[in-house]
Short mmCIF file of C-alpha atoms in Angstrom, two decimals:
data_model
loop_
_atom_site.label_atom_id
_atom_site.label_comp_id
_atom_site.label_asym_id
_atom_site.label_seq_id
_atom_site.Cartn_x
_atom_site.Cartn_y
_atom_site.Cartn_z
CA UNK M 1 -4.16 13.69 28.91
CA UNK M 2 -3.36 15.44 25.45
CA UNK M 3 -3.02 13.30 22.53
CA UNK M 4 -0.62 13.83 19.98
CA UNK M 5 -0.19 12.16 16.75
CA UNK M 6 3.61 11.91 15.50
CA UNK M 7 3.58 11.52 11.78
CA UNK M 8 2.49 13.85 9.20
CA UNK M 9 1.50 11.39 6.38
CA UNK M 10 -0.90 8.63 5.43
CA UNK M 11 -0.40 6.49 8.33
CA UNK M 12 -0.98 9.55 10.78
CA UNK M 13 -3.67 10.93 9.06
CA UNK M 14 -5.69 7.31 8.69
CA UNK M 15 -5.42 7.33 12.76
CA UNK M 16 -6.33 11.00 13.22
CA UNK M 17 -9.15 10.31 11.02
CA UNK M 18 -10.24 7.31 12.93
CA UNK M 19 -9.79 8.33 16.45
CA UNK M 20 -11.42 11.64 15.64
CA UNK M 21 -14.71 9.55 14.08
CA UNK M 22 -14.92 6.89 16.68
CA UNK M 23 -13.84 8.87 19.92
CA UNK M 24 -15.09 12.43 19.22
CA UNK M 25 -14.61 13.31 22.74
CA UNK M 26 -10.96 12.52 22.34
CA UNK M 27 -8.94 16.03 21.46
CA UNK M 28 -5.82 15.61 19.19
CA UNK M 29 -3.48 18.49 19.89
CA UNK M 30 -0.98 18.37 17.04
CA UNK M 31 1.03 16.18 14.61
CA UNK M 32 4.58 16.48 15.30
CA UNK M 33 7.06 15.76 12.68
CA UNK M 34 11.45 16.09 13.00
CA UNK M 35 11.27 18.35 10.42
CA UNK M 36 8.87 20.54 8.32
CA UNK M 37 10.61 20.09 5.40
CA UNK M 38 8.53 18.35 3.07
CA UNK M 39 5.16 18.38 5.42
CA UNK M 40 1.73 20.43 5.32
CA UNK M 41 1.57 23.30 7.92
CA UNK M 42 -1.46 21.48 9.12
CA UNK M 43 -3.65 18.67 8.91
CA UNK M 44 -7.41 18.49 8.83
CA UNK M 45 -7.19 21.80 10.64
CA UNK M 46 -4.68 20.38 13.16
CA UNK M 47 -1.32 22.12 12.93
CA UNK M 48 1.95 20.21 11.82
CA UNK M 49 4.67 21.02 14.87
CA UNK M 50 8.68 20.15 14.68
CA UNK M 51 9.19 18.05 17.58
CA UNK M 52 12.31 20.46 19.22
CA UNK M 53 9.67 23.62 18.86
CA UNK M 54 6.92 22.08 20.58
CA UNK M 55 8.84 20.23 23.64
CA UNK M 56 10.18 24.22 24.04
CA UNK M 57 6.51 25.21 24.90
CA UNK M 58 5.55 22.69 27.56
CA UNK M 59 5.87 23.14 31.27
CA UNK M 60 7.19 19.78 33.06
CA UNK M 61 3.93 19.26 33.86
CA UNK M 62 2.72 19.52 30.32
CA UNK M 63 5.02 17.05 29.34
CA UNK M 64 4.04 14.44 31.98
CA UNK M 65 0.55 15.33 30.69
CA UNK M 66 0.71 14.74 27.58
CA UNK M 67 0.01 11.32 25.43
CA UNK M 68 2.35 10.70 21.89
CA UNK M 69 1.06 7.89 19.57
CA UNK M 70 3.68 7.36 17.46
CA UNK M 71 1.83 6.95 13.39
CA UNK M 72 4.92 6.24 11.13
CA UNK M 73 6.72 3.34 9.28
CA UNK M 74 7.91 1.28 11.43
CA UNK M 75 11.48 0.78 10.83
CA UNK M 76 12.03 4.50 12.38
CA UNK M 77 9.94 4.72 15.32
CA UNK M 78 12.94 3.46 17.64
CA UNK M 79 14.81 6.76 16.64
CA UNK M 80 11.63 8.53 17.27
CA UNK M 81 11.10 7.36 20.28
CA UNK M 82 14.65 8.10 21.38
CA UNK M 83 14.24 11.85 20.18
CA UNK M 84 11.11 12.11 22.40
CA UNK M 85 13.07 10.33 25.16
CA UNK M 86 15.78 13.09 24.91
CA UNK M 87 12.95 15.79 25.10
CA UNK M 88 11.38 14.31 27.98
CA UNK M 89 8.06 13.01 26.85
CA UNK M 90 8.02 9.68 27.87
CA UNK M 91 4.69 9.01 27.78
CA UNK M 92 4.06 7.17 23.92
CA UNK M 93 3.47 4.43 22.56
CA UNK M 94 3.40 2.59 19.04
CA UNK M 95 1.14 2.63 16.36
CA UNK M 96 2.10 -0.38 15.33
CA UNK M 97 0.76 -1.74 11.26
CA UNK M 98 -1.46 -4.52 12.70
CA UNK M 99 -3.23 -1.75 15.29
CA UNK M 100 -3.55 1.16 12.49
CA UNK M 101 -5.67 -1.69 10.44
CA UNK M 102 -8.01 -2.74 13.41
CA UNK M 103 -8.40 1.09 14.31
CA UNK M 104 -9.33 1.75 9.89
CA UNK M 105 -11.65 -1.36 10.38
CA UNK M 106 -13.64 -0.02 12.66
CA UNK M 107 -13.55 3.33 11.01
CA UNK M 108 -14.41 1.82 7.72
CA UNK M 109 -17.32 -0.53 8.87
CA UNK M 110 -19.25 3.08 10.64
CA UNK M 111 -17.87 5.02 6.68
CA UNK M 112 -18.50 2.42 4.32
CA UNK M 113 -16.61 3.78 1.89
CA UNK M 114 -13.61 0.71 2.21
CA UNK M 115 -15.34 -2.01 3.79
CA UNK M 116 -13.09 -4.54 5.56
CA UNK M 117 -13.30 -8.52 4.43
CA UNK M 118 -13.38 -8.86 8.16
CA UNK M 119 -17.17 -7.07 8.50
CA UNK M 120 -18.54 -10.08 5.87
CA UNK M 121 -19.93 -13.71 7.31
CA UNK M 122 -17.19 -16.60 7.10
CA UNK M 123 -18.45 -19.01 4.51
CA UNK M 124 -18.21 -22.78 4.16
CA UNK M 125 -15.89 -22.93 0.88
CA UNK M 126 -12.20 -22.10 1.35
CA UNK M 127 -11.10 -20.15 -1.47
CA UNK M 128 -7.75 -21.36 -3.09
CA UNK M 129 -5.40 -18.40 -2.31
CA UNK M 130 -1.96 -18.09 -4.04
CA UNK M 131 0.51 -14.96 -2.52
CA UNK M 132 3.45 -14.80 -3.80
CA UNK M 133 5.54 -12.66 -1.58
CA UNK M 134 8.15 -10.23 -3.26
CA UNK M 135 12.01 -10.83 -2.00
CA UNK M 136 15.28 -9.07 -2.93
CA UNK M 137 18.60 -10.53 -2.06
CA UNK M 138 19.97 -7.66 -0.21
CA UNK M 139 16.36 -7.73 2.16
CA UNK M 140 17.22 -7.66 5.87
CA UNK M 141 16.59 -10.98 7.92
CA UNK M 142 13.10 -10.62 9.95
CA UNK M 143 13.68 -10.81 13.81
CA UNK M 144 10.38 -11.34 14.54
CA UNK M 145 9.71 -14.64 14.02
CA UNK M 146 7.02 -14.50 11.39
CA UNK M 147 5.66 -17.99 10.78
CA UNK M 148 4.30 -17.55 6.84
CA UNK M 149 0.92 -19.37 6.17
CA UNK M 150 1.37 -22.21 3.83
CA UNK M 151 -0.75 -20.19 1.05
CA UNK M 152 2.15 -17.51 0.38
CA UNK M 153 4.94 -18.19 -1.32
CA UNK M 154 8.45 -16.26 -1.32
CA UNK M 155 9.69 -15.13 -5.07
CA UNK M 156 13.09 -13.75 -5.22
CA UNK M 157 12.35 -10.29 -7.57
CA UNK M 158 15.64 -9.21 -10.27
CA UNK M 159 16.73 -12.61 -9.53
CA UNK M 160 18.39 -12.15 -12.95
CA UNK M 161 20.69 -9.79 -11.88
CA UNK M 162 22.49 -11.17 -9.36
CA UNK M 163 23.67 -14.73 -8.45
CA UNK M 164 22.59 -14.96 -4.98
CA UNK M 165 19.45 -16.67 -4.15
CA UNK M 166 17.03 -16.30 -1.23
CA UNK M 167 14.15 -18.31 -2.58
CA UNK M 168 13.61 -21.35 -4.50
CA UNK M 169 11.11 -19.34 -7.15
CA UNK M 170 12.81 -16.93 -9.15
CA UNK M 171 10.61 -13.76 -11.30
CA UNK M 172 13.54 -14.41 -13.85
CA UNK M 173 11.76 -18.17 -14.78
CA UNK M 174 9.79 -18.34 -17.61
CA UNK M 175 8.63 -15.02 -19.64
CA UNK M 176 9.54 -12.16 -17.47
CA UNK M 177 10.82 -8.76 -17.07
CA UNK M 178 13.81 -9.36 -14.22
CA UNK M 179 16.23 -7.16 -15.84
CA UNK M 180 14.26 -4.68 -15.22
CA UNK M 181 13.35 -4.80 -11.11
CA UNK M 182 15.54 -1.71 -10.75
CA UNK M 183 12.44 0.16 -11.94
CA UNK M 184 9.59 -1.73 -11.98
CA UNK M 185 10.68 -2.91 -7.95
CA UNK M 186 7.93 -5.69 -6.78
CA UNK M 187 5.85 -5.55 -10.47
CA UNK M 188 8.57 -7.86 -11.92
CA UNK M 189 6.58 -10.57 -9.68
CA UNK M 190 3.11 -9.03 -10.81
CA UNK M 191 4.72 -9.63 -14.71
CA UNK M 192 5.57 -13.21 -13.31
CA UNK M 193 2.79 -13.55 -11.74
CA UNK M 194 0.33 -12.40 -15.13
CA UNK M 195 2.21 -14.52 -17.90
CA UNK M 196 3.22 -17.91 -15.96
CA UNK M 197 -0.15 -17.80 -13.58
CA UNK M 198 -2.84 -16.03 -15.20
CA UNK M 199 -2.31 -16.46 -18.90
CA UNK M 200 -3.28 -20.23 -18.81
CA UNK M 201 -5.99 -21.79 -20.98
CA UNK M 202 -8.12 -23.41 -18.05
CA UNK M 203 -11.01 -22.38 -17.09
CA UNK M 204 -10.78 -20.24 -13.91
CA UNK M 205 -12.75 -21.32 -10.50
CA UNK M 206 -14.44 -18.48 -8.73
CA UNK M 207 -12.70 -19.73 -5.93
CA UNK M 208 -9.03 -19.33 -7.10
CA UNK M 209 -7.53 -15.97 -6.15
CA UNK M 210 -3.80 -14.78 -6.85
CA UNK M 211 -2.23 -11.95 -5.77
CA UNK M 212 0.98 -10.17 -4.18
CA UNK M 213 2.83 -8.90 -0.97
CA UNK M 214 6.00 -7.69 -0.11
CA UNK M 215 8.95 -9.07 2.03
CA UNK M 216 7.99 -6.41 5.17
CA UNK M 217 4.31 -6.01 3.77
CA UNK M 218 1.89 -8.61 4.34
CA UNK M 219 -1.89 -8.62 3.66
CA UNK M 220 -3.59 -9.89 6.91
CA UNK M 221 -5.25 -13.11 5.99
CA UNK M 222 -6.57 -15.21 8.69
CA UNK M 223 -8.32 -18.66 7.71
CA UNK M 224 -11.83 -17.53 8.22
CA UNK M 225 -11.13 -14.72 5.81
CA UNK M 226 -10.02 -17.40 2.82
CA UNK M 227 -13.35 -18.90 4.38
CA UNK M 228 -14.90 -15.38 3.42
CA UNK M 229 -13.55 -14.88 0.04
CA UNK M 230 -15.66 -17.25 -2.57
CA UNK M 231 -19.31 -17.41 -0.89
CA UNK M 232 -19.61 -13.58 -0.57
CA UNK M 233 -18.40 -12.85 -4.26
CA UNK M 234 -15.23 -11.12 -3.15
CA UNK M 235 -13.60 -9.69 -6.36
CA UNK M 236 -10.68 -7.83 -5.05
CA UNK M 237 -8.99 -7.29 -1.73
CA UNK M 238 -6.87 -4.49 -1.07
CA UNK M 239 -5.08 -3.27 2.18
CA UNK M 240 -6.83 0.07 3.46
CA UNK M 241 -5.77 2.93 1.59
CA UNK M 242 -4.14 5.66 3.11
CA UNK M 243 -5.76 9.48 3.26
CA UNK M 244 -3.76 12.17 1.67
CA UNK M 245 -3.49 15.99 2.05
CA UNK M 246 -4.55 18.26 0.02
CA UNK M 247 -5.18 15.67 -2.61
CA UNK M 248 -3.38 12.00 -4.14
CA UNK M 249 -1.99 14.10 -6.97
CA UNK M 250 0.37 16.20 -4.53
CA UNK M 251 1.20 12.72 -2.99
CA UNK M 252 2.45 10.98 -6.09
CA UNK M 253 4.53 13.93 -7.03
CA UNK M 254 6.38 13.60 -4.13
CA UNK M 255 7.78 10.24 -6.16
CA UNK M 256 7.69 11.22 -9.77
CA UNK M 257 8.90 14.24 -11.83
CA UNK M 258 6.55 16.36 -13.95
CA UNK M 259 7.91 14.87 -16.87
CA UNK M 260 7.46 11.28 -16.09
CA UNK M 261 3.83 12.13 -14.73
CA UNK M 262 3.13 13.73 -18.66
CA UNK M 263 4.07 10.26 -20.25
CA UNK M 264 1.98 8.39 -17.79
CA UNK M 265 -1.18 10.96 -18.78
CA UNK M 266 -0.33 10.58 -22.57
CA UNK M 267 -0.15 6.87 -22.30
CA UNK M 268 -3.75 6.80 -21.15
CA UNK M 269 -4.76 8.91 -23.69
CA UNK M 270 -3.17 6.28 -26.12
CA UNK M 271 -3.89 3.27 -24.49
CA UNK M 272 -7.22 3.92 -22.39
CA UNK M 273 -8.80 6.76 -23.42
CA UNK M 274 -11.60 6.20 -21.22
CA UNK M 275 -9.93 5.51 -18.38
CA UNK M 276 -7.52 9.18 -19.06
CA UNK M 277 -11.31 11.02 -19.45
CA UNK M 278 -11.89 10.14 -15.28
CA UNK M 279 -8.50 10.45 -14.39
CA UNK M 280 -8.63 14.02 -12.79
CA UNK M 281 -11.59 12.86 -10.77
CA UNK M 282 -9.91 10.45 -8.98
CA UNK M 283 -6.78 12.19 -8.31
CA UNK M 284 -9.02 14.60 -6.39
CA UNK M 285 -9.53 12.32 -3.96
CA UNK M 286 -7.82 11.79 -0.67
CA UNK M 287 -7.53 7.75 -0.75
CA UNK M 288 -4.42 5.85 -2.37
CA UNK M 289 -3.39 2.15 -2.45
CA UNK M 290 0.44 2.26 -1.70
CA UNK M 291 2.47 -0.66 -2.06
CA UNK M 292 1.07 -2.99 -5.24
CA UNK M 293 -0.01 -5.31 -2.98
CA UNK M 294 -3.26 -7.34 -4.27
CA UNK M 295 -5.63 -10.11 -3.76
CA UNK M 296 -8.37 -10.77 -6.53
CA UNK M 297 -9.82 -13.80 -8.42
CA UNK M 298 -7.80 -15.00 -11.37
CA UNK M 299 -9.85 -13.49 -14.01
CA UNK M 300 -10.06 -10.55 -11.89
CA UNK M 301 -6.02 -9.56 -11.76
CA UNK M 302 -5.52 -11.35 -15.20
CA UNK M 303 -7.73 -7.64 -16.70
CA UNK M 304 -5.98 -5.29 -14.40
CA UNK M 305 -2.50 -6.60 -15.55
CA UNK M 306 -3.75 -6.65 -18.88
CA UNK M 307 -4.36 -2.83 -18.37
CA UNK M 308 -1.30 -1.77 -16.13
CA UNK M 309 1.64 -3.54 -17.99
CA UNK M 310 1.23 -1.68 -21.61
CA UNK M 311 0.79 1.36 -19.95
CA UNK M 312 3.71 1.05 -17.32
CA UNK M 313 5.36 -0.30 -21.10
CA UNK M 314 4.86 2.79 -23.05
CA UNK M 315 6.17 4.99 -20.12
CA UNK M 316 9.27 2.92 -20.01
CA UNK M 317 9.76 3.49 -23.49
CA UNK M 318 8.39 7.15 -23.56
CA UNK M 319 10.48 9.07 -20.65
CA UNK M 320 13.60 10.85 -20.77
CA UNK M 321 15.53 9.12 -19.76
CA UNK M 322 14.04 5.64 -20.57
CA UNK M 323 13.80 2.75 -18.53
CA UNK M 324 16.67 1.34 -19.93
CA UNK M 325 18.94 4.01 -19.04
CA UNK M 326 18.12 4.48 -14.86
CA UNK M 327 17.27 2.52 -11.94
CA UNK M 328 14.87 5.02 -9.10
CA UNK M 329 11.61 2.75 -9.17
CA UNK M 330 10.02 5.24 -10.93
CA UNK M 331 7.38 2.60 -12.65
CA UNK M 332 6.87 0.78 -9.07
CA UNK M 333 5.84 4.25 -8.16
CA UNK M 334 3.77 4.38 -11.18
CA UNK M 335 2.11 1.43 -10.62
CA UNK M 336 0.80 2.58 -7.39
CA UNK M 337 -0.92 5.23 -8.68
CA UNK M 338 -2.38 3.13 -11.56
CA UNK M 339 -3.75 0.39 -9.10
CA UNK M 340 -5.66 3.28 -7.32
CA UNK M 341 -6.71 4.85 -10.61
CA UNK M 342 -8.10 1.39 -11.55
CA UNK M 343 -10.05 0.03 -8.81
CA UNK M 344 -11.51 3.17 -7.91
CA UNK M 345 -12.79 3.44 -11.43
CA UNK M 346 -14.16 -0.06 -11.03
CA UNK M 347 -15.61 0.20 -7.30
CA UNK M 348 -19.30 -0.29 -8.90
CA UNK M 349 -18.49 -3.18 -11.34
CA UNK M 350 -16.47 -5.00 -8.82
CA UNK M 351 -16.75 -6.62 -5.09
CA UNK M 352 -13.53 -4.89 -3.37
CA UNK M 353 -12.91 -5.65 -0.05
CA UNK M 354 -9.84 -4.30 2.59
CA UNK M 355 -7.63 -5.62 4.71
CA UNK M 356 -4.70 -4.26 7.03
CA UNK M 357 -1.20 -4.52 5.71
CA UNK M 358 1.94 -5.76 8.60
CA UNK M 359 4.87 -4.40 8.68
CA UNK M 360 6.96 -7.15 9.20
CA UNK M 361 10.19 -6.29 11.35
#
């Protein structure tokens, strides 16, 4: 049968990208998309089709012959598959978030370029894992019946600005930024996180990690991999990142304006002048961490927030408008980029490991 790969983003080009590495044999027709507003004309040489124009081409037979793997959030591949429903291809199925990360693991393991924690030996010492997972009071209930390991633990984010609670740890106890959730979105519980976790005067174990997840995005842990964590030196895990086209520059404009992006540069330059010198070198590249979700030892996240939070600081004070003065999760946007700026700056000085990311529904 023809395969066809419905998505025209990260998650669509991570699968084309594995498929296309570990079944070579396997032809991929076309990305299909609802609209081409907004999307390449093509990917990796594969052309970027609207759904409606394509399902005009095909012959009955065509249709019946033809294989749809659905590669996008999802929260909308119910509507997609009802539009392919309506234009008679029936034949698809879901790329679900736990199946994208065992396909990238096994693409990964033959690239090497973002090994999974999953390809290392399970060790003998369980690390101590603390995951504080990211909630807002207006978040959806889950209908899936997600049973949360005992190591994560729910923090309501811009708990400050509302009375509502829907969990018993709060981002607006002790020093914190709540107030300000409407732009920094899931980094208030990073800022938590940093001053009431990591800014403590013991000494840290090797075997303590701390980190963050989201309400619908969870890093997949299993008990073997906190087994994995301390006795092979992991520093940092990370869910896979996702491939971009032409570049991670054109991605991150899709979320901030020019002028934001300029006070972001500049507060390198200020801050970490370094860091600004091989900035344009990894914006080149196709691979971005979405999400600011994290893993790493407590010495290791204690630097990176050190870093990110006078930078993501200075912009907030720097833009026009400032921080103060809008709401669109422009630094939570920010932030992203930043976290893959970092740790791909760092890939030789640290141990970073990948995992895949749920989408919890």
């Amino acid at each position: 049968m023809d395969l066809v790969i419905y998505g025209a983003q990260g998650i669509a080009l991570g699968a084309y990208e594995a498929i296309h590495q570990l079944y070579p044999i396997r032809t991929i027709r076309c990305f299909l998309v609802t609209s081409s507003d907004g999307n390449l004309d093509c990917l990796s040489g594969i052309p970027v089709v609207e759904l409606t124009s394509f399902a005009r081409t095909l012959s009955q037979a065509e249709k019946e012959n033809t294989e749809i793997l659905i590669a996008t959030p999802e929260n909308v591949m119910a509507e997609i598959e009802r539009d392919l429903d309506a234009c008679g291809l029936f034949c698809h199925v879901r790329l679900t978030s736990k199946r994208w990360a065992e396909l990238r693991s096994y693409h990964e393991v033959c690239e090497k370029d973002h090994m999974p924690l999953r390809a290392l030996p399970v060790g003998y010492h369980r690390a101590n894992v603390h995951l504080f997972m990211a909630k807002f009071y207006r978040d959806q209930p889950l209908s899936s019946g997600y049973q949360m390991p005992e190591w994560v633990t729910p923090i309501q984010v811009g708990a400050v600005l509302c009375e509502e609670r829907v969990a018993n740890l709060l981002d607006c106890d002790g020093e914190h930024i709540s107030e300000k959730n409407g732009n920094y979105s899931e980094l208030t519980a990073l800022y938590w996180i940093w001053k009431n976790r990591l800014c403590t005067c013991t000494v840290c174990s090797r075997q303590e990690y701390y980190g963050l997840v989201h309400y619908r995005r969870m890093l997949e842990l299993t008990e073997d991999d906190l087994l994995r964590l301390a006795d092979n030196e992991v520093d940092v895990v990370l869910p896979y990142p996702m491939p971009y086209e032409p570049d991670i520059e054109m991605h991150h404009k899709r979320y901030l304006k020019n002028e934001d992006w300029a006070v972001v540069q500049e507060a390198l330059r200020q801050i970490w002048p370094e860091d600004a010198k091989r900035m344009s070198s990894v914006l080149t590249q196709r691979y971005f961490y979405n999400y600011n979700i994290i893993l790493a030892r407590k010495e290791v996240l204690r630097e990176y927030c050190d870093w990110l939070f006078p930078i993501l600081e200075y912009v907030e004070t720097h833009t026009v408008p400032k921080g103060a003065d809008r709401t669109d999760r422009y630094l939570g946007y920010v932030g992203e980029t930043l976290e893959t700026l970092y740790f791909t700056l760092r890939r030789e000085k640290l141990n970073i490991l990948h995992a895949g990311c749920q989408f919890l529904v």
